[in-house]
Amino acid sequence: MNTRGWIQEEAKSVPVIYEADICVLGGSCTGVFAAVRAARLGASVVIVEKQNSFGGVATSGLVNIWHSLYDTTFEQPIIGGLTAETVARLGKRGAVAEEKKSHSVGYVLNTEELKIELDELITEAGVQPYLHTMFVAPVLEDGELTAILVENKSGRGAIKAGMFIDATGDGDLCARLQLPHTNGDRRQPPTTCAKIGGWGSGRGFDDVTGFNSLQGLDLNKALLQHKAEFDLPEGFGWGRFVPGSKDVYMYAGTRVYHADCQDGLSLTQSEIEGRRQVRAIMDMVRKYGPDNQLTLLSLPSYIGIRETRHIHCAYRLTGTDVLYGVRFQDAIANGSYRVDIHHSDKPGITFQYLNGEQAYVRPGYPVEVGRWREELAEDPTFYQIPYRCLIPGTYTNLLVCGRMIDVDPVAYGAVRVMVNMNQTGEAAGVAAYLALRGERSVSDVDPQELRAVLREGGSIIL
């Protein structure tokens, strides 16, 4: 709420700096994959990203894992497309390590190499990139979305397009259009990651946390024992070594409670608090594990935001849909990652699995194992996301993709991971192309044609 009054901004003419068939707003892997798939089909595409590189949380947020591309039995591949292509491309440079048959991690990435790989994907596809460019506002003409205003070092400008894809994660374009959305009062809290040198060269991973034992210190027990001294909240930590390195570890062990990362001031405070927690954890290790010579090598350019807005779309995916493996005729993405809820009101996380098992994991305490349902004769081995979860309505030329799609809290706990969201980007890019080519609304795109074109482009469609 504004308590300081208002200033009237004078109207002025803004130059059109670019015009394309499709404009993708947001340059995470999800956004990049939307842009590349559309461009490969022949559309002219422009992509706008506020950071200095593409990749979103994977690169700017330092989160260096992608999950399994297989079903829960690790026998049937369920994810292909640009996710599998990017893994293969990174593999040529030793920039990815596979962890087979793991429910926690499928691939560990060198995310600095990923930045360059995404640059190359964009360049090869002929997509026009705008980095260091902030979205300002939508432009409507006779009630139709025709352009967006952006601002960068060159000043303010407009980008015109026939189709728009909101891949901002926070649903910034949709919010400015005042489209209905859910904020939720129990958003999964964000985490600030860090790359730390001197962690050690062992590889004795726990399947969930990935921790390698520090010298003379059990990190989970130490965090629990000394949390008051260092003003550290209980949460959940995990990490992985950077592929090819001997002692550079990506550690995700902070948790910023009560953050609303769609709010400018709250986001600012969250960034500062997340970095403070990283330093506090390292100070604790220096004091109680002095045999470890840790060096802080890198902090993210923005905090790892787990959840903000969910835009209301033609269908809301539910926890029941996910946990029972409901199949959809308009399915455009498959996933097998478990439901994984980082709680906003208590420490630890809750896992729910497609086989009916459940576990509450609170570091330093015994794992609480149970069931969320009784045993079935046959368990589902994957779940699906329908195309309808990407259609916000109201505007005929607007699609959403990424973590802002329409899902309930339980479903979101599973589908939010990058290998799942990447597929929603590819689907949005192809759907925008088909709508443009057929001169029709995104809601009128034939799901079977969409699925067929996705399959032709390398996606696994089941």
CSV table of C-alpha atoms in Angstrom, one decimal:
chain,number,residue,atom,x,y,z
A,1,MET,CA,0.0,0.0,0.0
A,2,ASN,CA,1.3,3.4,-1.0
A,3,THR,CA,1.6,5.7,2.1
A,4,ARG,CA,3.8,8.4,0.4
A,5,GLY,CA,1.4,9.8,-2.1
A,6,TRP,CA,1.6,9.6,-5.9
A,7,ILE,CA,3.6,11.1,-8.8
A,8,GLN,CA,2.0,11.5,-12.2
A,9,GLU,CA,4.2,10.1,-14.9
A,10,GLU,CA,3.9,12.0,-18.2
A,11,ALA,CA,2.9,10.2,-21.3
A,12,LYS,CA,5.6,10.0,-24.0
A,13,SER,CA,6.2,8.2,-27.2
A,14,VAL,CA,8.3,5.0,-27.0
A,15,PRO,CA,10.2,3.6,-29.9
A,16,VAL,CA,9.5,0.1,-31.1
A,17,ILE,CA,12.9,-1.6,-30.8
A,18,TYR,CA,11.9,-5.0,-32.1
A,19,GLU,CA,9.0,-6.8,-33.8
A,20,ALA,CA,8.6,-10.6,-33.9
A,21,ASP,CA,6.1,-13.3,-34.3
A,22,ILE,CA,6.6,-14.5,-30.8
A,23,CYS,CA,7.9,-12.7,-27.7
A,24,VAL,CA,9.1,-14.8,-24.7
A,25,LEU,CA,9.4,-12.9,-21.5
A,26,GLY,CA,11.8,-14.6,-19.1
A,27,GLY,CA,15.1,-16.4,-20.0
A,28,SER,CA,15.2,-19.4,-17.7
A,29,CYS,CA,15.8,-22.7,-19.4
A,30,THR,CA,12.0,-22.9,-19.6
A,31,GLY,CA,11.9,-19.6,-21.5
A,32,VAL,CA,14.9,-20.4,-23.7
A,33,PHE,CA,13.4,-23.8,-24.7
A,34,ALA,CA,10.1,-22.1,-25.6
A,35,ALA,CA,12.0,-19.6,-27.8
A,36,VAL,CA,14.2,-22.2,-29.4
A,37,ARG,CA,11.4,-24.7,-30.2
A,38,ALA,CA,9.3,-21.9,-31.8
A,39,ALA,CA,12.3,-20.6,-33.8
A,40,ARG,CA,13.2,-24.1,-35.1
A,41,LEU,CA,9.7,-24.3,-36.5
A,42,GLY,CA,10.3,-21.1,-38.5
A,43,ALA,CA,8.9,-18.3,-36.3
A,44,SER,CA,10.7,-15.1,-35.6
A,45,VAL,CA,11.3,-15.0,-31.9
A,46,VAL,CA,12.6,-12.4,-29.4
A,47,ILE,CA,13.4,-13.3,-25.7
A,48,VAL,CA,13.8,-10.8,-22.9
A,49,GLU,CA,15.7,-11.5,-19.7
A,50,LYS,CA,16.6,-9.3,-16.8
A,51,GLN,CA,19.8,-11.0,-15.8
A,52,ASN,CA,23.1,-11.1,-17.7
A,53,SER,CA,22.7,-14.7,-18.8
A,54,PHE,CA,20.0,-17.3,-19.6
A,55,GLY,CA,19.2,-20.2,-17.4
A,56,GLY,CA,17.3,-18.7,-14.5
A,57,VAL,CA,17.6,-20.5,-11.2
A,58,ALA,CA,19.9,-23.1,-12.8
A,59,THR,CA,22.6,-20.6,-13.6
A,60,SER,CA,21.9,-17.3,-11.9
A,61,GLY,CA,20.6,-19.2,-8.8
A,62,LEU,CA,23.5,-21.8,-8.9
A,63,VAL,CA,21.1,-24.8,-8.6
A,64,ASN,CA,23.2,-27.4,-10.4
A,65,ILE,CA,20.9,-30.4,-10.6
A,66,TRP,CA,18.3,-31.7,-13.0
A,67,HIS,CA,16.2,-34.7,-12.0
A,68,SER,CA,15.7,-38.0,-13.7
A,69,LEU,CA,14.4,-38.2,-17.2
A,70,TYR,CA,13.0,-41.7,-16.5
A,71,ASP,CA,9.9,-43.0,-14.7
A,72,THR,CA,10.1,-44.2,-11.1
A,73,THR,CA,11.3,-47.6,-12.2
A,74,PHE,CA,14.2,-46.1,-14.1
A,75,GLU,CA,13.2,-48.3,-17.1
A,76,GLN,CA,11.1,-46.0,-19.3
A,77,PRO,CA,12.4,-42.7,-20.5
A,78,ILE,CA,9.7,-40.1,-20.1
A,79,ILE,CA,11.5,-36.8,-20.8
A,80,GLY,CA,13.4,-35.9,-24.0
A,81,GLY,CA,13.4,-32.8,-26.1
A,82,LEU,CA,15.7,-29.9,-25.3
A,83,THR,CA,16.4,-31.1,-21.8
A,84,ALA,CA,18.0,-34.3,-23.1
A,85,GLU,CA,19.7,-32.4,-25.9
A,86,THR,CA,21.2,-29.9,-23.5
A,87,VAL,CA,22.5,-32.7,-21.2
A,88,ALA,CA,24.1,-34.4,-24.3
A,89,ARG,CA,25.7,-31.1,-25.4
A,90,LEU,CA,27.1,-30.4,-21.9
A,91,GLY,CA,28.4,-34.0,-21.8
A,92,LYS,CA,30.8,-33.2,-24.7
A,93,ARG,CA,32.6,-30.8,-22.4
A,94,GLY,CA,32.6,-32.9,-19.3
A,95,ALA,CA,30.1,-30.4,-17.8
A,96,VAL,CA,27.6,-32.9,-16.5
A,97,ALA,CA,27.7,-35.9,-14.2
A,98,GLU,CA,24.9,-38.5,-14.2
A,99,GLU,CA,23.6,-40.1,-11.0
A,100,LYS,CA,21.7,-43.2,-12.2
A,101,LYS,CA,18.6,-44.6,-10.5
A,102,SER,CA,18.4,-41.7,-8.0
A,103,HIS,CA,15.1,-40.3,-6.9
A,104,SER,CA,16.9,-37.2,-5.8
A,105,VAL,CA,19.2,-36.3,-8.7
A,106,GLY,CA,19.5,-37.3,-12.3
A,107,TYR,CA,22.2,-35.0,-13.5
A,108,VAL,CA,24.7,-32.6,-11.8
A,109,LEU,CA,25.6,-29.7,-14.1
A,110,ASN,CA,28.4,-27.2,-14.4
A,111,THR,CA,26.0,-24.2,-14.6
A,112,GLU,CA,28.7,-21.9,-15.9
A,113,GLU,CA,29.0,-24.1,-18.9
A,114,LEU,CA,25.2,-24.2,-19.1
A,115,LYS,CA,25.1,-20.4,-19.5
A,116,ILE,CA,27.3,-20.7,-22.6
A,117,GLU,CA,25.3,-23.6,-24.0
A,118,LEU,CA,22.1,-21.7,-23.7
A,119,ASP,CA,23.7,-18.8,-25.5
A,120,GLU,CA,24.6,-21.2,-28.3
A,121,LEU,CA,21.1,-22.6,-28.5
A,122,ILE,CA,19.6,-19.1,-28.8
A,123,THR,CA,22.2,-18.1,-31.4
A,124,GLU,CA,21.9,-21.3,-33.5
A,125,ALA,CA,18.1,-21.0,-33.6
A,126,GLY,CA,18.2,-17.3,-34.7
A,127,VAL,CA,16.4,-16.0,-31.6
A,128,GLN,CA,16.9,-12.3,-30.9
A,129,PRO,CA,18.1,-12.0,-27.3
A,130,TYR,CA,17.8,-9.0,-25.0
A,131,LEU,CA,19.7,-9.5,-21.7
A,132,HIS,CA,19.9,-6.9,-18.9
A,133,THR,CA,16.4,-5.9,-20.0
A,134,MET,CA,13.5,-5.3,-17.6
A,135,PHE,CA,9.9,-5.8,-18.4
A,136,VAL,CA,7.9,-2.7,-17.6
A,137,ALA,CA,4.3,-3.0,-18.7
A,138,PRO,CA,2.0,-4.6,-21.3
A,139,VAL,CA,0.6,-2.5,-24.2
A,140,LEU,CA,-3.1,-3.0,-25.1
A,141,GLU,CA,-4.8,-1.8,-28.2
A,142,ASP,CA,-8.6,-2.2,-28.4
A,143,GLY,CA,-8.3,-4.7,-25.5
A,144,GLU,CA,-5.7,-6.9,-27.3
A,145,LEU,CA,-2.2,-7.5,-26.1
A,146,THR,CA,0.0,-6.1,-28.9
A,147,ALA,CA,3.4,-5.2,-27.3
A,148,ILE,CA,5.3,-5.0,-24.1
A,149,LEU,CA,7.4,-2.1,-22.8
A,150,VAL,CA,10.9,-2.8,-21.6
A,151,GLU,CA,13.8,-0.9,-20.3
A,152,ASN,CA,17.6,-1.4,-20.6
A,153,LYS,CA,20.8,0.6,-21.1
A,154,SER,CA,19.3,2.0,-24.3
A,155,GLY,CA,16.3,3.4,-22.4
A,156,ARG,CA,12.7,2.5,-22.7
A,157,GLY,CA,11.4,0.7,-25.8
A,158,ALA,CA,8.5,-1.4,-27.0
A,159,ILE,CA,8.6,-5.0,-28.4
A,160,LYS,CA,5.7,-5.9,-30.7
A,161,ALA,CA,4.6,-9.5,-31.3
A,162,GLY,CA,1.7,-11.6,-32.4
A,163,MET,CA,2.1,-14.1,-29.5
A,164,PHE,CA,3.4,-13.7,-26.0
A,165,ILE,CA,4.8,-16.3,-23.6
A,166,ASP,CA,5.1,-15.3,-19.9
A,167,ALA,CA,8.0,-17.4,-18.6
A,168,THR,CA,9.0,-15.0,-15.8
A,169,GLY,CA,8.4,-17.5,-13.1
A,170,ASP,CA,6.5,-14.9,-11.1
A,171,GLY,CA,3.9,-14.3,-13.8
A,172,ASP,CA,4.9,-10.6,-14.1
A,173,LEU,CA,3.2,-10.1,-17.5
A,174,CYS,CA,0.0,-11.8,-16.3
A,175,ALA,CA,0.0,-9.8,-13.1
A,176,ARG,CA,0.4,-6.5,-14.9
A,177,LEU,CA,-2.6,-7.6,-17.1
A,178,GLN,CA,-4.5,-8.1,-13.8
A,179,LEU,CA,-5.2,-11.7,-14.6
A,180,PRO,CA,-6.6,-13.9,-11.8
A,181,HIS,CA,-3.9,-15.7,-9.8
A,182,THR,CA,-3.2,-17.4,-6.5
A,183,ASN,CA,-0.6,-16.1,-4.1
A,184,GLY,CA,-1.1,-18.6,-1.4
A,185,ASP,CA,-0.2,-18.0,2.3
A,186,ARG,CA,2.1,-21.0,2.6
A,187,ARG,CA,4.5,-20.4,-0.3
A,188,GLN,CA,7.5,-22.7,-0.3
A,189,PRO,CA,10.4,-20.5,1.1
A,190,PRO,CA,13.4,-19.5,-1.0
A,191,THR,CA,17.0,-20.6,-0.6
A,192,THR,CA,20.3,-18.8,-1.3
A,193,CYS,CA,22.8,-21.3,-2.7
A,194,ALA,CA,26.6,-20.9,-2.7
A,195,LYS,CA,29.6,-22.4,-4.3
A,196,ILE,CA,32.1,-23.3,-1.6
A,197,GLY,CA,35.7,-24.4,-2.1
A,198,GLY,CA,37.6,-26.8,0.2
A,199,TRP,CA,34.6,-28.9,1.0
A,200,GLY,CA,36.6,-32.1,0.5
A,201,SER,CA,37.1,-34.7,-2.2
A,202,GLY,CA,35.0,-37.6,-0.9
A,203,ARG,CA,31.9,-38.8,-2.7
A,204,GLY,CA,30.0,-40.6,0.1
A,205,PHE,CA,26.7,-39.0,-0.8
A,206,ASP,CA,23.4,-39.4,1.0
A,207,ASP,CA,20.8,-39.9,-1.7
A,208,VAL,CA,18.7,-37.0,-0.3
A,209,THR,CA,21.1,-34.4,0.9
A,210,GLY,CA,24.2,-35.2,-1.1
A,211,PHE,CA,26.4,-34.3,1.8
A,212,ASN,CA,30.0,-35.3,1.9
A,213,SER,CA,31.1,-35.4,5.5
A,214,LEU,CA,33.2,-32.4,6.5
A,215,GLN,CA,36.3,-33.1,8.5
A,216,GLY,CA,35.4,-33.7,12.1
A,217,LEU,CA,31.9,-32.1,11.8
A,218,ASP,CA,28.5,-33.5,11.2
A,219,LEU,CA,26.9,-30.5,9.5
A,220,ASN,CA,23.3,-31.3,10.2
A,221,LYS,CA,24.0,-31.9,13.9
A,222,ALA,CA,26.1,-28.8,14.1
A,223,LEU,CA,23.4,-26.7,12.5
A,224,LEU,CA,20.9,-28.0,15.0
A,225,GLN,CA,23.2,-27.6,18.0
A,226,HIS,CA,24.5,-24.1,17.2
A,227,LYS,CA,21.5,-22.5,15.4
A,228,ALA,CA,20.8,-20.0,18.2
A,229,GLU,CA,24.4,-18.9,18.4
A,230,PHE,CA,24.5,-18.1,14.7
A,231,ASP,CA,20.8,-17.1,14.3
A,232,LEU,CA,20.1,-19.8,11.8
A,233,PRO,CA,16.6,-21.2,11.2
A,234,GLU,CA,16.0,-24.9,10.8
A,235,GLY,CA,15.4,-25.9,7.3
A,236,PHE,CA,16.9,-28.5,4.9
A,237,GLY,CA,20.2,-28.6,3.2
A,238,TRP,CA,21.6,-30.5,0.3
A,239,GLY,CA,24.3,-30.1,-2.3
A,240,ARG,CA,26.5,-31.6,-5.0
A,241,PHE,CA,30.1,-31.1,-6.2
A,242,VAL,CA,30.6,-29.2,-9.5
A,243,PRO,CA,31.3,-31.8,-12.2
A,244,GLY,CA,35.1,-32.1,-12.8
A,245,SER,CA,36.1,-30.3,-9.6
A,246,LYS,CA,37.6,-32.0,-6.5
A,247,ASP,CA,36.4,-29.7,-3.8
A,248,VAL,CA,34.0,-27.1,-5.2
A,249,TYR,CA,30.6,-27.8,-3.7
A,250,MET,CA,27.3,-26.2,-4.5
A,251,TYR,CA,25.5,-26.0,-1.1
A,252,ALA,CA,21.8,-25.2,-0.7
A,253,GLY,CA,21.4,-25.0,3.0
A,254,THR,CA,19.7,-21.6,3.8
A,255,ARG,CA,16.0,-21.0,4.2
A,256,VAL,CA,14.3,-17.6,4.3
A,257,TYR,CA,11.0,-17.9,6.0
A,258,HIS,CA,8.0,-15.5,5.5
A,259,ALA,CA,9.4,-14.1,2.2
A,260,ASP,CA,7.1,-12.8,-0.5
A,261,CYS,CA,9.4,-12.6,-3.5
A,262,GLN,CA,6.8,-11.0,-5.7
A,263,ASP,CA,7.1,-7.9,-3.5
A,264,GLY,CA,10.1,-5.6,-4.2
A,265,LEU,CA,11.0,-4.8,-0.6
A,266,SER,CA,10.5,-8.4,0.7
A,267,LEU,CA,12.6,-9.7,-2.2
A,268,THR,CA,15.4,-7.3,-1.2
A,269,GLN,CA,15.3,-8.3,2.4
A,270,SER,CA,15.3,-12.0,1.3
A,271,GLU,CA,18.5,-11.5,-0.7
A,272,ILE,CA,20.3,-9.9,2.2
A,273,GLU,CA,19.1,-12.5,4.7
A,274,GLY,CA,20.0,-15.4,2.5
A,275,ARG,CA,23.6,-14.2,2.1
A,276,ARG,CA,23.8,-13.6,5.8
A,277,GLN,CA,22.8,-17.2,6.4
A,278,VAL,CA,25.5,-18.4,4.1
A,279,ARG,CA,28.1,-16.5,6.0
A,280,ALA,CA,26.7,-17.7,9.3
A,281,ILE,CA,26.9,-21.3,8.3
A,282,MET,CA,30.5,-20.9,7.2
A,283,ASP,CA,31.4,-19.1,10.4
A,284,MET,CA,29.9,-22.0,12.3
A,285,VAL,CA,32.1,-24.4,10.3
A,286,ARG,CA,35.2,-22.3,11.0
A,287,LYS,CA,34.5,-22.3,14.7
A,288,TYR,CA,33.4,-25.9,15.2
A,289,GLY,CA,35.1,-27.6,12.3
A,290,PRO,CA,38.4,-25.8,12.1
A,291,ASP,CA,40.1,-28.6,10.1
A,292,ASN,CA,38.0,-27.5,7.2
A,293,GLN,CA,39.5,-24.7,5.1
A,294,LEU,CA,36.4,-23.4,3.3
A,295,THR,CA,36.4,-20.6,0.8
A,296,LEU,CA,33.3,-18.8,-0.4
A,297,LEU,CA,33.7,-18.8,-4.2
A,298,SER,CA,30.4,-17.7,-5.6
A,299,LEU,CA,27.0,-16.4,-4.6
A,300,PRO,CA,23.9,-16.3,-6.9
A,301,SER,CA,22.9,-13.2,-8.7
A,302,TYR,CA,19.4,-13.8,-7.2
A,303,ILE,CA,17.9,-16.0,-4.5
A,304,GLY,CA,16.4,-19.3,-5.5
A,305,ILE,CA,12.7,-18.5,-5.5
A,306,ARG,CA,10.6,-21.6,-5.1
A,307,GLU,CA,7.1,-20.1,-5.3
A,308,THR,CA,5.2,-16.9,-5.9
A,309,ARG,CA,2.1,-16.5,-8.1
A,310,HIS,CA,0.2,-19.3,-9.8
A,311,ILE,CA,-1.8,-17.9,-12.8
A,312,HIS,CA,-5.4,-19.2,-13.1
A,313,CYS,CA,-5.6,-21.2,-16.3
A,314,ALA,CA,-8.1,-23.4,-18.1
A,315,TYR,CA,-7.2,-26.3,-15.8
A,316,ARG,CA,-5.6,-26.6,-12.3
A,317,LEU,CA,-3.5,-29.6,-11.9
A,318,THR,CA,-4.2,-31.3,-8.5
A,319,GLY,CA,-2.2,-33.4,-6.1
A,320,THR,CA,-4.6,-36.2,-6.8
A,321,ASP,CA,-3.8,-35.9,-10.5
A,322,VAL,CA,-0.1,-36.2,-9.8
A,323,LEU,CA,0.0,-38.8,-7.1
A,324,TYR,CA,-2.4,-41.2,-8.9
A,325,GLY,CA,-0.7,-40.6,-12.3
A,326,VAL,CA,-3.8,-39.3,-14.1
A,327,ARG,CA,-3.3,-39.4,-17.9
A,328,PHE,CA,-4.5,-36.4,-20.0
A,329,GLN,CA,-5.4,-36.4,-23.7
A,330,ASP,CA,-3.7,-33.0,-24.0
A,331,ALA,CA,-0.6,-34.0,-21.9
A,332,ILE,CA,2.5,-32.0,-23.0
A,333,ALA,CA,4.9,-33.0,-20.2
A,334,ASN,CA,5.7,-36.0,-18.1
A,335,GLY,CA,7.4,-36.2,-14.7
A,336,SER,CA,8.4,-38.7,-12.0
A,337,TYR,CA,10.0,-36.5,-9.3
A,338,ARG,CA,8.2,-37.0,-6.0
A,339,VAL,CA,6.1,-34.5,-4.2
A,340,ASP,CA,8.6,-32.4,-2.3
A,341,ILE,CA,7.2,-29.7,-0.1
A,342,HIS,CA,9.5,-27.3,1.7
A,343,HIS,CA,7.3,-26.1,4.6
A,344,SER,CA,6.8,-22.4,5.3
A,345,ASP,CA,5.5,-23.1,8.9
A,346,LYS,CA,8.0,-25.7,10.2
A,347,PRO,CA,11.5,-27.0,9.4
A,348,GLY,CA,12.2,-29.9,7.0
A,349,ILE,CA,10.4,-31.2,4.0
A,350,THR,CA,7.7,-33.7,3.3
A,351,PHE,CA,8.1,-36.2,0.5
A,352,GLN,CA,5.2,-38.1,-1.0
A,353,TYR,CA,5.8,-40.9,-3.5
A,354,LEU,CA,3.7,-42.4,-6.3
A,355,ASN,CA,3.9,-45.7,-4.6
A,356,GLY,CA,1.9,-44.3,-1.6
A,357,GLU,CA,4.9,-43.9,0.8
A,358,GLN,CA,5.5,-40.6,2.7
A,359,ALA,CA,8.4,-39.3,4.6
A,360,TYR,CA,9.0,-36.2,6.7
A,361,VAL,CA,12.7,-35.3,6.8
A,362,ARG,CA,13.9,-32.9,9.4
A,363,PRO,CA,17.7,-32.7,9.5
A,364,GLY,CA,19.1,-34.0,12.9
A,365,TYR,CA,16.0,-36.0,13.7
A,366,PRO,CA,14.9,-39.5,12.7
A,367,VAL,CA,12.9,-39.6,9.4
A,368,GLU,CA,9.2,-40.0,10.0
A,369,VAL,CA,8.1,-42.7,7.5
A,370,GLY,CA,4.5,-43.5,6.7
A,371,ARG,CA,1.9,-43.7,3.9
A,372,TRP,CA,-0.4,-41.1,2.4
A,373,ARG,CA,-2.5,-43.9,0.9
A,374,GLU,CA,-2.9,-47.7,1.1
A,375,GLU,CA,-1.1,-50.0,-1.2
A,376,LEU,CA,-2.5,-50.5,-4.7
A,377,ALA,CA,-2.3,-53.5,-7.0
A,378,GLU,CA,-0.3,-51.3,-9.4
A,379,ASP,CA,1.4,-48.0,-8.7
A,380,PRO,CA,1.7,-45.2,-11.3
A,381,THR,CA,5.3,-44.6,-12.5
A,382,PHE,CA,4.9,-41.1,-13.8
A,383,TYR,CA,2.4,-38.2,-14.0
A,384,GLN,CA,1.5,-35.6,-16.6
A,385,ILE,CA,0.9,-31.9,-17.1
A,386,PRO,CA,-1.9,-31.0,-19.6
A,387,TYR,CA,-1.7,-28.1,-22.1
A,388,ARG,CA,-4.7,-26.5,-20.4
A,389,CYS,CA,-2.5,-25.6,-17.4
A,390,LEU,CA,-0.7,-23.1,-19.7
A,391,ILE,CA,-3.7,-21.2,-21.0
A,392,PRO,CA,-4.7,-18.2,-18.8
A,393,GLY,CA,-7.6,-17.1,-21.0
A,394,THR,CA,-8.8,-13.5,-21.6
A,395,TYR,CA,-6.1,-12.8,-24.1
A,396,THR,CA,-6.0,-15.1,-27.2
A,397,ASN,CA,-2.3,-14.7,-27.8
A,398,LEU,CA,-0.9,-15.3,-24.3
A,399,LEU,CA,0.5,-18.5,-22.8
A,400,VAL,CA,2.3,-19.2,-19.5
A,401,CYS,CA,5.0,-21.7,-18.7
A,402,GLY,CA,7.3,-22.6,-15.8
A,403,ARG,CA,6.5,-22.6,-12.1
A,404,MET,CA,3.7,-20.1,-12.4
A,405,ILE,CA,1.4,-22.6,-14.2
A,406,ASP,CA,-2.0,-23.5,-12.6
A,407,VAL,CA,-1.4,-26.2,-9.9
A,408,ASP,CA,-2.5,-26.8,-6.4
A,409,PRO,CA,0.1,-26.9,-3.5
A,410,VAL,CA,0.6,-30.7,-3.6
A,411,ALA,CA,0.9,-31.0,-7.4
A,412,TYR,CA,3.3,-28.0,-7.3
A,413,GLY,CA,5.6,-29.9,-4.9
A,414,ALA,CA,6.3,-32.4,-7.7
A,415,VAL,CA,6.0,-30.6,-11.0
A,416,ARG,CA,8.0,-27.5,-10.0
A,417,VAL,CA,11.5,-29.0,-10.7
A,418,MET,CA,13.3,-27.9,-13.8
A,419,VAL,CA,13.1,-31.0,-16.0
A,420,ASN,CA,9.3,-30.8,-15.7
A,421,MET,CA,9.0,-27.1,-16.2
A,422,ASN,CA,11.4,-27.2,-19.2
A,423,GLN,CA,8.8,-29.3,-21.1
A,424,THR,CA,6.1,-26.7,-20.4
A,425,GLY,CA,8.3,-24.1,-22.1
A,426,GLU,CA,8.8,-26.3,-25.2
A,427,ALA,CA,5.0,-26.8,-25.3
A,428,ALA,CA,4.3,-23.1,-25.0
A,429,GLY,CA,6.7,-22.3,-27.8
A,430,VAL,CA,5.2,-24.9,-30.2
A,431,ALA,CA,1.6,-24.0,-29.3
A,432,ALA,CA,2.3,-20.3,-29.9
A,433,TYR,CA,3.7,-21.1,-33.3
A,434,LEU,CA,0.7,-23.3,-34.2
A,435,ALA,CA,-1.7,-20.6,-33.1
A,436,LEU,CA,0.1,-18.0,-35.1
A,437,ARG,CA,0.3,-20.2,-38.2
A,438,GLY,CA,-3.4,-21.1,-38.0
A,439,GLU,CA,-4.5,-17.6,-37.1
A,440,ARG,CA,-6.3,-18.8,-34.1
A,441,SER,CA,-6.4,-18.4,-30.3
A,442,VAL,CA,-4.0,-20.4,-28.2
A,443,SER,CA,-7.0,-22.1,-26.6
A,444,ASP,CA,-8.1,-23.3,-30.0
A,445,VAL,CA,-4.8,-25.1,-30.8
A,446,ASP,CA,-5.5,-28.8,-31.4
A,447,PRO,CA,-3.9,-30.7,-28.6
A,448,GLN,CA,-3.2,-33.7,-30.8
A,449,GLU,CA,-1.4,-31.5,-33.4
A,450,LEU,CA,0.5,-29.9,-30.6
A,451,ARG,CA,1.6,-33.3,-29.2
A,452,ALA,CA,2.5,-34.5,-32.7
A,453,VAL,CA,4.7,-31.5,-33.4
A,454,LEU,CA,6.4,-31.8,-30.0
A,455,ARG,CA,7.1,-35.5,-30.7
A,456,GLU,CA,8.6,-34.6,-34.1
A,457,GLY,CA,10.9,-32.2,-32.3
A,458,GLY,CA,12.3,-34.8,-29.9
A,459,SER,CA,9.9,-34.6,-27.0
A,460,ILE,CA,8.6,-37.8,-25.5
A,461,ILE,CA,4.9,-37.8,-25.7
A,462,LEU,CA,3.0,-40.6,-23.9
